[in-house]
Amino acid sequence: MTPAHILRDRTLRRFAVFLALIAAALPAAALAFSLLAQRTAQAMLLERDGAVASALLAQGMAENDIAAALAASEVSGAGRALLARIGRTAATPGLLLPELAGYRQAVLPAALAAAGLLAALLLGGALVFARAQAARLAGAERLLRRYAEGDFSARLPRDAEGPLGSLFAAAEELATMLQAKTEAEHRAQQFLKQTIADISHQLKTPLAALGLYQEIIAAEPDNADAVRAFAGKAGDALLRMESLIQAMLKITRLDAGSIRFAPAACPLPDLAGRAVRDLLTRAEREGKRIRLEGDPALTLWCDPDWTAEALGNLVKNGLDHTAAGGLVQVTWRHTPGMVQVQVADNGSGIAPEDIHHIFKRFYRGRSGPDARGAGLGLPLARAIVEGQGGAVTVQSTPGQGSVFAVSFPDGPDGLTEL
């Protein structure tokens, strides 16, 4: 971490400026102390010279000789010997020259006062910085505790820079991830709750019917026609329940991302044939037609099993909303960058108030003559197509039919693998 990055923090920058001022004050204080010591020493030496000159004049010594003695700068051996005989040496125990004592009394208090002032400033500045940092960290700690409790209404300061700013940014990123995870878990719980409620609601009718059929069969065990008829109805109810549960499981797996598509190059004639294979008998029985039309050489890059199921659900929806003599037509074509499959019928169409809801689960419009569906075919088809990177659109005119268009990217690059 570079000093420039550290000093991006405003509080650290202010403290660094304060330390720089203290550092600049130290040489200034040393210079002032030196000048004070110099002037004090000069005054004491002059006072000492005055005392010596006064004593020599009192002894009758000539002024010129005294001036020459005071101006002398060399110390002779005889002079050192004289000082030794009178006990004025550095080695003399307990000797403290009066001048030195005065010098200390004049200079030492000023030095201690300057040092104490600088120390007090440094300590005070450090305490102010520590309190500011502690307050910021305490505020961040309170917010992080709120994050841990699931409250994301407040945010850490976004104007902080430097190391503390980086820490806040990392904590904010972690909080965002935690919030997203919490919201995803909440949505998953709501989805599971709604799914269970929907399945329970949809199973009530066939379960009630099964109970009624069982009571009728038990009441008339010797009536073979009644037993046969209601046993068939019970079988239909069981098939409907199985279809409902399987469709819900598929949609749930698609929503959870647990299905992995296996893309491959699929000839569209074969794919469309697989989609309608199990519906041809029903169409013939109901007096309806299914027609396949398109370029026999056109290929769609998709998961063949899942895509055939999606197209089959669209064809089944067309049969559900087409009267006897009606037509459900599956066509495919190549457009710039896309391969499109259309499932069109000439049935009852979709009412304008229904068209924006037909892909919702368990939603069934009011214009269809056949109410056997559970309202899961279209949502499952869209989930399959969109899960592979495709799209489903619909156009409809009430009384004239509907056209569902399934569009896939041309080639494997646009396909989404889950």
Coordinates of C-alpha atoms in Angstrom, one line a residue:
M1 CA 0.0 0.0 0.0
T2 CA 1.6 3.3 -1.1
P3 CA 1.7 6.4 1.0
A4 CA -0.4 8.2 -1.6
H5 CA -3.2 5.6 -1.1
I6 CA -3.0 6.0 2.7
L7 CA -3.2 9.8 2.5
R8 CA -6.4 9.6 0.5
D9 CA -8.2 9.1 3.8
R10 CA -9.3 12.6 4.9
T11 CA -8.8 11.9 8.7
L12 CA -5.3 10.4 8.0
R13 CA -4.4 13.3 5.8
R14 CA -5.3 15.8 8.5
F15 CA -3.3 13.8 11.1
A16 CA -0.4 13.7 8.7
V17 CA -0.6 17.5 8.2
F18 CA -0.6 17.9 12.0
L19 CA 2.5 15.7 12.4
A20 CA 4.2 17.7 9.7
L21 CA 3.5 20.9 11.6
I22 CA 4.9 19.3 14.8
A23 CA 8.0 18.2 12.9
A24 CA 8.4 21.7 11.5
A25 CA 8.0 23.2 15.0
L26 CA 10.9 21.1 16.4
P27 CA 13.7 22.8 14.5
A28 CA 12.1 26.2 15.2
A29 CA 12.0 25.4 18.9
A30 CA 15.6 24.2 18.8
L31 CA 16.7 27.4 17.1
A32 CA 14.8 29.6 19.6
F33 CA 16.3 27.6 22.5
S34 CA 19.8 28.0 20.9
L35 CA 19.4 31.8 20.6
L36 CA 18.1 32.0 24.2
A37 CA 21.0 30.0 25.5
Q38 CA 23.5 32.1 23.5
R39 CA 22.2 35.4 24.9
T40 CA 22.0 34.0 28.4
A41 CA 25.6 32.7 28.3
Q42 CA 26.8 36.0 26.8
A43 CA 25.1 38.0 29.6
M44 CA 26.6 35.7 32.3
L45 CA 30.1 35.9 30.7
L46 CA 30.0 39.7 30.6
E47 CA 28.8 39.8 34.2
R48 CA 31.8 37.5 35.1
D49 CA 34.2 39.7 33.2
G50 CA 32.9 42.7 35.0
A51 CA 33.4 41.1 38.4
V52 CA 37.0 40.1 37.5
A53 CA 37.8 43.6 36.2
S54 CA 36.3 45.2 39.3
A55 CA 38.5 43.0 41.6
L56 CA 41.7 43.7 39.6
L57 CA 41.0 47.5 39.6
A58 CA 40.6 47.3 43.4
Q59 CA 44.0 45.6 43.5
G60 CA 45.6 48.6 41.7
M61 CA 46.2 46.8 38.4
A62 CA 46.4 49.0 35.3
E63 CA 43.4 49.2 33.0
N64 CA 45.5 48.2 30.0
D65 CA 46.7 45.1 31.7
I66 CA 43.2 44.2 32.8
A67 CA 41.9 44.7 29.2
A68 CA 44.8 42.5 27.9
A69 CA 44.0 39.8 30.4
L70 CA 40.2 39.8 29.5
A71 CA 41.0 39.6 25.8
A72 CA 43.4 36.6 26.2
S73 CA 42.2 33.4 24.6
E74 CA 45.1 31.0 25.4
V75 CA 45.4 29.1 28.7
S76 CA 48.9 28.6 30.0
G77 CA 50.2 25.9 32.2
A78 CA 50.7 28.4 35.0
G79 CA 47.1 29.5 34.7
R80 CA 45.8 25.9 35.0
A81 CA 48.1 25.3 38.0
L82 CA 46.7 28.4 39.7
L83 CA 43.1 27.3 39.1
A84 CA 44.0 23.9 40.5
R85 CA 45.5 25.3 43.6
I86 CA 42.4 27.3 44.4
G87 CA 40.1 24.3 43.7
R88 CA 38.4 25.5 40.4
T89 CA 38.6 22.5 38.2
A90 CA 36.0 20.2 36.6
A91 CA 37.2 17.3 38.8
T92 CA 36.6 19.2 42.1
P93 CA 33.9 17.3 44.0
G94 CA 30.7 19.3 44.6
L95 CA 31.9 22.3 42.7
L96 CA 29.2 24.2 40.8
L97 CA 30.2 27.6 39.5
P98 CA 27.8 30.3 40.4
E99 CA 27.6 31.3 36.7
L100 CA 26.7 27.8 35.7
A101 CA 24.0 27.6 38.3
G102 CA 22.5 30.8 37.0
Y103 CA 22.7 29.7 33.5
R104 CA 20.8 26.5 34.3
Q105 CA 18.2 28.4 36.2
A106 CA 17.6 30.7 33.2
V107 CA 17.7 28.2 30.3
L108 CA 16.3 24.9 31.7
P109 CA 12.7 26.1 32.5
A110 CA 12.4 27.4 28.9
A111 CA 13.6 24.1 27.5
L112 CA 11.2 22.1 29.6
A113 CA 8.3 24.4 28.7
A114 CA 9.0 24.1 25.0
A115 CA 9.3 20.3 25.2
G116 CA 6.2 20.0 27.3
L117 CA 4.2 22.1 24.9
L118 CA 5.2 20.1 21.9
A119 CA 4.5 16.8 23.7
A120 CA 1.1 18.0 24.8
L121 CA 0.3 19.1 21.2
L122 CA 1.4 15.7 19.8
L123 CA -0.5 13.7 22.4
G124 CA -3.6 15.9 22.0
G125 CA -3.5 15.5 18.2
A126 CA -3.1 11.8 18.5
L127 CA -6.1 11.5 20.9
V128 CA -8.3 13.6 18.5
F129 CA -7.3 11.4 15.6
A130 CA -7.9 8.2 17.6
R131 CA -11.3 9.4 18.7
A132 CA -12.3 10.4 15.2
Q133 CA -11.2 7.0 13.8
A134 CA -12.9 5.2 16.7
A135 CA -16.2 7.1 16.0
R136 CA -16.1 6.1 12.3
L137 CA -15.4 2.5 13.1
A138 CA -18.1 2.4 15.8
G139 CA -20.6 3.8 13.2
A140 CA -19.5 1.2 10.7
E141 CA -19.8 -1.6 13.3
R142 CA -23.4 -0.5 14.1
L143 CA -24.3 -0.6 10.4
L144 CA -22.7 -4.0 9.9
R145 CA -24.7 -5.4 12.8
R146 CA -27.8 -4.1 11.1
Y147 CA -26.7 -5.8 7.9
A148 CA -26.3 -9.0 9.8
E149 CA -29.9 -8.6 11.1
G150 CA -31.2 -8.1 7.6
D151 CA -31.7 -4.3 7.7
F152 CA -30.1 -2.7 4.6
S153 CA -31.9 0.6 4.8
A154 CA -28.7 2.5 5.7
R155 CA -25.3 2.4 4.0
L156 CA -21.7 2.9 5.0
P157 CA -20.1 6.3 4.0
R158 CA -19.3 6.3 0.3
D159 CA -17.0 9.4 0.4
A160 CA -14.3 7.6 2.5
E161 CA -11.0 7.0 0.7
G162 CA -7.8 5.4 1.5
P163 CA -7.5 2.1 3.5
L164 CA -10.7 2.8 5.5
G165 CA -12.5 3.7 2.3
S166 CA -11.4 0.4 0.8
L167 CA -12.6 -1.5 3.8
F168 CA -16.0 0.3 3.7
A169 CA -16.2 -0.5 -0.1
A170 CA -15.5 -4.2 0.5
A171 CA -18.0 -4.3 3.4
E172 CA -20.6 -2.6 1.1
E173 CA -19.9 -5.2 -1.6
L174 CA -20.4 -8.0 0.9
A175 CA -23.6 -6.4 2.2
T176 CA -24.9 -6.1 -1.4
M177 CA -24.2 -9.8 -1.9
L178 CA -25.8 -10.6 1.4
Q179 CA -28.9 -8.5 0.5
A180 CA -29.2 -10.2 -2.9
K181 CA -28.9 -13.6 -1.3
T182 CA -31.5 -12.7 1.3
E183 CA -33.9 -11.5 -1.3
A184 CA -33.3 -14.6 -3.5
E185 CA -34.0 -16.8 -0.5
H186 CA -37.1 -14.8 0.2
R187 CA -38.3 -15.1 -3.4
A188 CA -37.5 -18.9 -3.3
Q189 CA -39.5 -19.3 -0.2
Q190 CA -42.4 -17.3 -1.7
F191 CA -42.2 -19.3 -4.9
L192 CA -42.2 -22.6 -3.0
K193 CA -45.1 -21.5 -0.9
Q194 CA -47.0 -20.3 -4.0
T195 CA -46.2 -23.5 -5.9
I196 CA -47.4 -25.7 -3.1
A197 CA -50.6 -23.6 -2.8
D198 CA -51.1 -23.9 -6.6
I199 CA -50.6 -27.6 -6.7
S200 CA -52.8 -28.1 -3.7
H201 CA -55.5 -26.1 -5.4
Q202 CA -55.2 -27.9 -8.7
L203 CA -55.2 -31.3 -7.1
K204 CA -58.4 -30.7 -5.1
T205 CA -60.7 -31.2 -8.1
P206 CA -59.3 -34.5 -9.3
L207 CA -58.9 -35.8 -5.8
A208 CA -62.5 -35.0 -5.0
A209 CA -63.5 -36.7 -8.3
L210 CA -61.5 -39.8 -7.4
G211 CA -63.2 -40.0 -4.0
L212 CA -66.6 -39.7 -5.7
Y213 CA -65.8 -42.3 -8.3
Q214 CA -64.6 -44.7 -5.6
E215 CA -67.8 -44.2 -3.7
I216 CA -69.9 -44.9 -6.8
I217 CA -67.9 -48.1 -7.7
A218 CA -68.1 -49.3 -4.1
A219 CA -71.9 -48.7 -4.0
E220 CA -72.5 -50.6 -7.2
P221 CA -69.9 -53.4 -7.4
D222 CA -72.2 -55.6 -9.5
N223 CA -73.0 -52.9 -12.1
A224 CA -70.2 -53.7 -14.6
D225 CA -71.1 -50.7 -16.8
A226 CA -70.9 -48.3 -14.0
V227 CA -67.7 -49.8 -12.6
R228 CA -66.2 -49.6 -16.1
A229 CA -67.3 -46.0 -16.8
F230 CA -66.2 -44.6 -13.5
A231 CA -62.9 -46.6 -13.5
G232 CA -62.1 -44.9 -16.8
K233 CA -63.0 -41.5 -15.3
A234 CA -60.7 -42.3 -12.3
G235 CA -57.9 -43.2 -14.7
D236 CA -58.4 -39.9 -16.5
A237 CA -58.2 -38.0 -13.2
L238 CA -55.0 -39.9 -12.3
L239 CA -53.5 -39.0 -15.7
R240 CA -54.4 -35.4 -15.2
M241 CA -52.8 -35.4 -11.7
E242 CA -49.7 -37.0 -13.0
S243 CA -49.5 -34.5 -15.9
L244 CA -49.9 -31.6 -13.5
I245 CA -47.3 -32.8 -11.1
Q246 CA -44.8 -33.6 -13.9
A247 CA -45.3 -30.2 -15.4
M248 CA -44.8 -28.4 -12.1
L249 CA -41.7 -30.4 -11.4
K250 CA -40.3 -29.4 -14.8
I251 CA -41.1 -25.7 -14.4
T252 CA -39.6 -25.8 -10.9
R253 CA -36.4 -27.4 -12.1
L254 CA -36.1 -24.9 -14.9
D255 CA -36.6 -22.0 -12.5
A256 CA -34.0 -23.4 -10.2
G257 CA -31.5 -23.8 -13.0
S258 CA -31.0 -27.5 -12.3
I259 CA -31.7 -28.6 -15.9
R260 CA -28.8 -28.8 -18.2
F261 CA -29.7 -28.6 -21.8
A262 CA -27.9 -30.8 -24.3
P263 CA -27.8 -28.7 -27.6
A264 CA -27.5 -30.4 -30.9
A265 CA -28.2 -29.7 -34.6
C266 CA -31.8 -30.8 -35.1
P267 CA -33.4 -31.0 -38.5
L268 CA -36.7 -29.1 -38.2
P269 CA -38.9 -31.6 -40.0
D270 CA -37.8 -34.3 -37.5
L271 CA -38.2 -31.9 -34.5
A272 CA -41.7 -30.8 -35.5
G273 CA -42.6 -34.5 -36.2
R274 CA -41.6 -35.4 -32.6
A275 CA -43.5 -32.5 -31.2
V276 CA -46.9 -33.5 -32.8
R277 CA -46.4 -37.3 -32.8
D278 CA -48.5 -37.9 -29.6
L279 CA -51.1 -35.4 -30.7
L280 CA -52.0 -36.8 -34.1
T281 CA -54.4 -39.4 -32.7
R282 CA -56.2 -36.8 -30.6
A283 CA -56.5 -34.4 -33.5
E284 CA -58.0 -37.2 -35.7
R285 CA -60.4 -38.2 -32.9
E286 CA -61.6 -34.6 -32.5
G287 CA -61.9 -34.0 -36.2
K288 CA -59.0 -31.5 -36.4
R289 CA -55.9 -31.3 -38.5
I290 CA -52.2 -30.7 -37.8
R291 CA -50.1 -29.6 -40.7
L292 CA -46.3 -29.3 -40.9
E293 CA -44.6 -27.0 -43.4
G294 CA -41.2 -25.6 -44.0
D295 CA -37.7 -25.9 -45.5
P296 CA -36.9 -29.6 -45.2
A297 CA -33.1 -28.8 -45.0
L298 CA -33.4 -26.2 -42.2
T299 CA -31.7 -27.1 -39.0
L300 CA -32.3 -25.7 -35.5
W301 CA -29.5 -25.8 -32.8
C302 CA -31.3 -26.7 -29.6
D303 CA -32.0 -29.5 -27.1
P304 CA -34.2 -31.8 -29.1
D305 CA -36.1 -33.4 -26.3
W306 CA -37.0 -30.2 -24.4
T307 CA -37.7 -28.2 -27.5
A308 CA -40.0 -30.9 -28.9
E309 CA -41.9 -30.8 -25.6
A310 CA -42.2 -27.0 -25.8
L311 CA -43.5 -27.1 -29.4
G312 CA -45.8 -29.9 -28.4
N313 CA -47.3 -27.8 -25.7
L314 CA -48.0 -25.0 -28.2
V315 CA -49.7 -27.5 -30.6
K316 CA -51.7 -28.9 -27.7
N317 CA -52.8 -25.4 -26.8
G318 CA -53.9 -24.8 -30.4
L319 CA -56.0 -28.0 -30.3
D320 CA -57.5 -27.0 -27.0
H321 CA -58.8 -23.8 -28.5
T322 CA -59.8 -25.1 -32.0
A323 CA -63.2 -26.5 -32.7
A324 CA -63.9 -29.6 -34.9
G325 CA -62.7 -29.1 -38.4
G326 CA -60.0 -26.6 -37.2
L327 CA -56.4 -26.5 -38.3
V328 CA -53.2 -26.2 -36.3
Q329 CA -50.2 -25.5 -38.6
V330 CA -46.5 -25.7 -37.7
T331 CA -44.2 -23.8 -40.0
W332 CA -40.6 -22.9 -39.8
R333 CA -38.4 -20.5 -41.7
H334 CA -34.9 -18.8 -41.5
T335 CA -34.7 -15.1 -40.9
P336 CA -31.5 -13.0 -40.6
G337 CA -29.7 -14.3 -37.5
M338 CA -32.7 -16.3 -36.3
V339 CA -34.6 -19.5 -36.9
Q340 CA -38.3 -19.2 -36.2
V341 CA -41.0 -21.8 -35.7
Q342 CA -44.6 -20.7 -35.8
V343 CA -47.6 -22.6 -34.4
A344 CA -50.8 -21.1 -35.8
D345 CA -54.4 -22.1 -35.3
N346 CA -57.8 -20.9 -36.6
G347 CA -59.6 -21.3 -33.3
S348 CA -61.2 -19.0 -30.9
G349 CA -58.2 -16.7 -30.4
I350 CA -57.3 -14.9 -27.2
A351 CA -59.2 -12.1 -25.7
P352 CA -57.3 -8.8 -25.4
E353 CA -57.7 -8.9 -21.6
D354 CA -56.2 -12.4 -21.5
I355 CA -53.2 -12.1 -23.9
H356 CA -50.9 -10.5 -21.3
H357 CA -51.6 -13.3 -18.8
I358 CA -51.5 -16.5 -20.8
F359 CA -47.9 -17.3 -19.8
K360 CA -48.8 -17.2 -16.1
R361 CA -49.0 -20.5 -14.3
F362 CA -52.5 -22.0 -14.0
Y363 CA -54.0 -19.1 -16.0
R364 CA -56.7 -20.1 -18.5
G365 CA -58.4 -17.7 -20.7
R366 CA -62.1 -17.4 -21.1
S367 CA -62.4 -17.9 -24.9
G368 CA -61.4 -21.5 -25.3
P369 CA -64.0 -24.2 -25.8
D370 CA -61.9 -26.8 -24.0
A371 CA -61.1 -26.4 -20.3
R372 CA -59.2 -29.6 -19.8
G373 CA -55.8 -27.9 -19.5
A374 CA -54.3 -27.0 -16.1
G375 CA -52.7 -23.8 -17.4
L376 CA -49.2 -25.0 -17.3
G377 CA -48.4 -25.8 -21.0
L378 CA -47.7 -22.3 -22.1
P379 CA -45.6 -21.3 -19.1
L380 CA -43.6 -24.5 -19.4
A381 CA -43.0 -23.9 -23.2
R382 CA -41.8 -20.4 -22.5
A383 CA -39.5 -21.5 -19.7
I384 CA -37.9 -24.1 -22.0
V385 CA -37.4 -21.8 -24.9
E386 CA -36.1 -18.9 -22.9
G387 CA -33.9 -21.2 -20.9
Q388 CA -32.0 -21.9 -24.2
G389 CA -31.7 -18.3 -25.2
G390 CA -34.8 -18.2 -27.4
A391 CA -38.0 -16.1 -27.2
V392 CA -41.8 -16.8 -27.5
T393 CA -44.2 -14.2 -28.8
V394 CA -47.9 -14.4 -29.6
Q395 CA -50.4 -12.6 -31.8
S396 CA -54.1 -13.3 -31.7
T397 CA -57.4 -12.0 -33.0
P398 CA -60.5 -13.2 -31.1
G399 CA -62.6 -15.5 -33.3
Q400 CA -59.8 -15.9 -35.9
G401 CA -57.0 -17.8 -34.1
S402 CA -53.6 -17.3 -32.6
V403 CA -50.0 -17.5 -33.8
F404 CA -47.2 -18.4 -31.4
A405 CA -43.7 -17.6 -32.7
V406 CA -40.7 -19.4 -31.2
S407 CA -37.4 -17.7 -32.2
F408 CA -33.9 -19.2 -31.7
P409 CA -30.5 -17.7 -32.5
D410 CA -29.0 -19.2 -35.7
G411 CA -26.2 -21.5 -34.7
P412 CA -24.7 -22.8 -31.5
D413 CA -23.1 -19.4 -30.4
G414 CA -26.4 -18.0 -29.3
L415 CA -27.7 -21.0 -27.3
T416 CA -27.6 -20.8 -23.6
E417 CA -26.5 -23.9 -21.7
L418 CA -27.9 -24.3 -18.2

